[in-house]
Amino acid sequence: EVQLVESGGGLVQAGGSLRLSCAASGFTFDTYAIGWFRQVPGKEREGVSLISKSDGRTYYADSVKGRFTISRDNAKNTVYLQMNSLKSEDTAVYYCNAEVSKRYYWGKGTLVTVSS
């Protein structure tokens, strides 16, 4: 069974940092790209960042470029999202995502709250 479990969210002041983790199981982790998304109540879920399966290529939404860094540790089946210089508009529930065998899987999310 494919499982994705996010952790690391919390309350932080504007300008602060958090590191989110996404622990994966149930599939061959290093053969799939992993993405981070976020959602604010009443708004659509938006893509934040993506890391490729093998060569480590990364992609970022314009709103987080230069502040967020995605990385993966294939030995630990974990993807990280280092978030620096946080802004109030980064407040959201953050989800990790993987497309495995043409099906999208999501974790339950971790809440990030940035106070101004």
Tab-separated table of C-alpha atoms in Angstrom:
chain	number	residue	atom	x	y	z
A	1	GLU	CA	0.000	0.000	0.000
A	2	VAL	CA	1.356	3.382	-1.023
A	3	GLN	CA	1.627	5.775	1.904
A	4	LEU	CA	2.911	9.319	2.172
A	5	VAL	CA	3.240	10.919	5.599
A	6	GLU	CA	4.065	14.582	6.005
A	7	SER	CA	5.549	16.123	9.129
A	8	GLY	CA	7.358	19.235	10.296
A	9	GLY	CA	4.630	21.818	10.095
A	10	GLY	CA	3.944	24.298	12.847
A	11	LEU	CA	3.681	27.928	13.837
A	12	VAL	CA	6.533	30.223	12.879
A	13	GLN	CA	7.029	33.963	12.712
A	14	ALA	CA	7.437	35.705	9.383
A	15	GLY	CA	11.033	35.485	8.254
A	16	GLY	CA	11.526	32.176	10.007
A	17	SER	CA	12.195	28.696	8.670
A	18	LEU	CA	10.670	25.236	8.768
A	19	ARG	CA	11.653	21.926	7.227
A	20	LEU	CA	8.901	19.618	6.097
A	21	SER	CA	9.403	15.904	5.587
A	22	CYS	CA	7.486	13.422	3.464
A	23	ALA	CA	8.107	9.799	4.385
A	24	ALA	CA	7.073	7.337	1.685
A	25	SER	CA	6.408	3.618	1.693
A	26	GLY	CA	4.748	0.971	-0.433
A	27	PHE	CA	6.515	1.703	-3.707
A	28	THR	CA	9.995	1.868	-5.180
A	29	PHE	CA	10.733	5.361	-3.974
A	30	ASP	CA	13.716	6.242	-6.117
A	31	THR	CA	11.863	5.567	-9.368
A	32	TYR	CA	9.210	8.249	-8.872
A	33	ALA	CA	9.167	12.012	-8.791
A	34	ILE	CA	7.713	13.561	-5.645
A	35	GLY	CA	5.929	16.875	-5.387
A	36	TRP	CA	4.867	19.293	-2.682
A	37	PHE	CA	1.556	21.120	-2.916
A	38	ARG	CA	-0.257	23.463	-0.573
A	39	GLN	CA	-3.826	24.495	-0.006
A	40	VAL	CA	-5.545	27.325	1.806
A	41	PRO	CA	-9.188	26.796	2.787
A	42	GLY	CA	-11.448	28.013	0.027
A	43	LYS	CA	-8.696	27.970	-2.581
A	44	GLU	CA	-7.431	25.409	-5.038
A	45	ARG	CA	-4.475	23.243	-4.203
A	46	GLU	CA	-1.356	24.670	-5.830
A	47	GLY	CA	1.953	23.110	-6.771
A	48	VAL	CA	4.930	24.299	-4.772
A	49	SER	CA	7.870	22.180	-5.810
A	50	LEU	CA	8.851	18.932	-7.502
A	51	ILE	CA	11.939	16.764	-7.482
A	52	SER	CA	12.651	14.252	-10.211
A	53	LYS	CA	13.160	10.555	-9.607
A	54	SER	CA	16.770	10.132	-10.509
A	55	ASP	CA	18.836	13.122	-11.569
A	56	GLY	CA	17.601	15.401	-8.816
A	57	ARG	CA	16.171	18.058	-11.092
A	58	THR	CA	13.967	20.430	-9.154
A	59	TYR	CA	11.122	22.749	-10.000
A	60	TYR	CA	9.589	25.581	-7.990
A	61	ALA	CA	6.579	27.811	-8.148
A	62	ASP	CA	7.552	31.413	-8.782
A	63	SER	CA	6.140	32.370	-5.390
A	64	VAL	CA	8.707	30.243	-3.526
A	65	LYS	CA	11.794	30.404	-5.777
A	66	GLY	CA	14.869	31.428	-3.855
A	67	ARG	CA	13.212	30.685	-0.498
A	68	PHE	CA	12.277	26.990	-0.615
A	69	THR	CA	14.549	24.045	-1.377
A	70	ILE	CA	13.362	20.536	-2.145
A	71	SER	CA	15.616	17.521	-1.661
A	72	ARG	CA	15.336	13.771	-1.350
A	73	ASP	CA	17.126	11.032	0.537
A	74	ASN	CA	16.440	7.824	-1.357
A	75	ALA	CA	18.076	5.749	1.386
A	76	LYS	CA	15.431	7.017	3.813
A	77	ASN	CA	12.534	7.135	1.329
A	78	THR	CA	12.027	10.745	2.330
A	79	VAL	CA	11.624	14.067	0.556
A	80	TYR	CA	12.243	17.331	2.352
A	81	LEU	CA	11.080	20.886	1.786
A	82	GLN	CA	13.276	23.470	3.459
A	83	MET	CA	11.327	26.691	3.746
A	84	ASN	CA	13.191	29.888	4.574
A	85	SER	CA	12.145	33.537	4.756
A	86	LEU	CA	8.584	32.455	5.353
A	87	LYS	CA	5.780	34.898	4.651
A	88	SER	CA	2.228	35.056	5.921
A	89	GLU	CA	1.036	34.040	2.459
A	90	ASP	CA	2.869	30.719	2.867
A	91	THR	CA	0.306	29.732	5.484
A	92	ALA	CA	-1.402	26.584	4.225
A	93	VAL	CA	-1.696	22.852	4.602
A	94	TYR	CA	1.223	21.270	2.773
A	95	TYR	CA	0.831	17.920	1.040
A	96	CYS	CA	3.270	15.646	-0.708
A	97	ASN	CA	2.248	13.759	-3.806
A	98	ALA	CA	3.426	10.900	-5.955
A	99	GLU	CA	2.051	9.455	-9.166
A	100	VAL	CA	2.502	5.697	-8.938
A	101	SER	CA	1.207	3.372	-11.646
A	102	LYS	CA	-0.881	6.200	-13.152
A	103	ARG	CA	-2.599	6.943	-9.846
A	104	TYR	CA	-2.019	10.007	-7.704
A	105	TYR	CA	-1.365	9.495	-4.016
A	106	TRP	CA	-1.506	12.170	-1.332
A	107	GLY	CA	-0.544	12.385	2.292
A	108	LYS	CA	-2.872	13.851	4.899
A	109	GLY	CA	-0.915	17.087	5.018
A	110	THR	CA	0.880	19.164	7.604
A	111	LEU	CA	-0.235	22.653	8.622
A	112	VAL	CA	2.151	25.573	8.321
A	113	THR	CA	1.102	28.815	9.961
A	114	VAL	CA	3.218	31.932	9.509
A	115	SER	CA	2.414	34.795	11.834
A	116	SER	CA	3.149	38.345	10.769
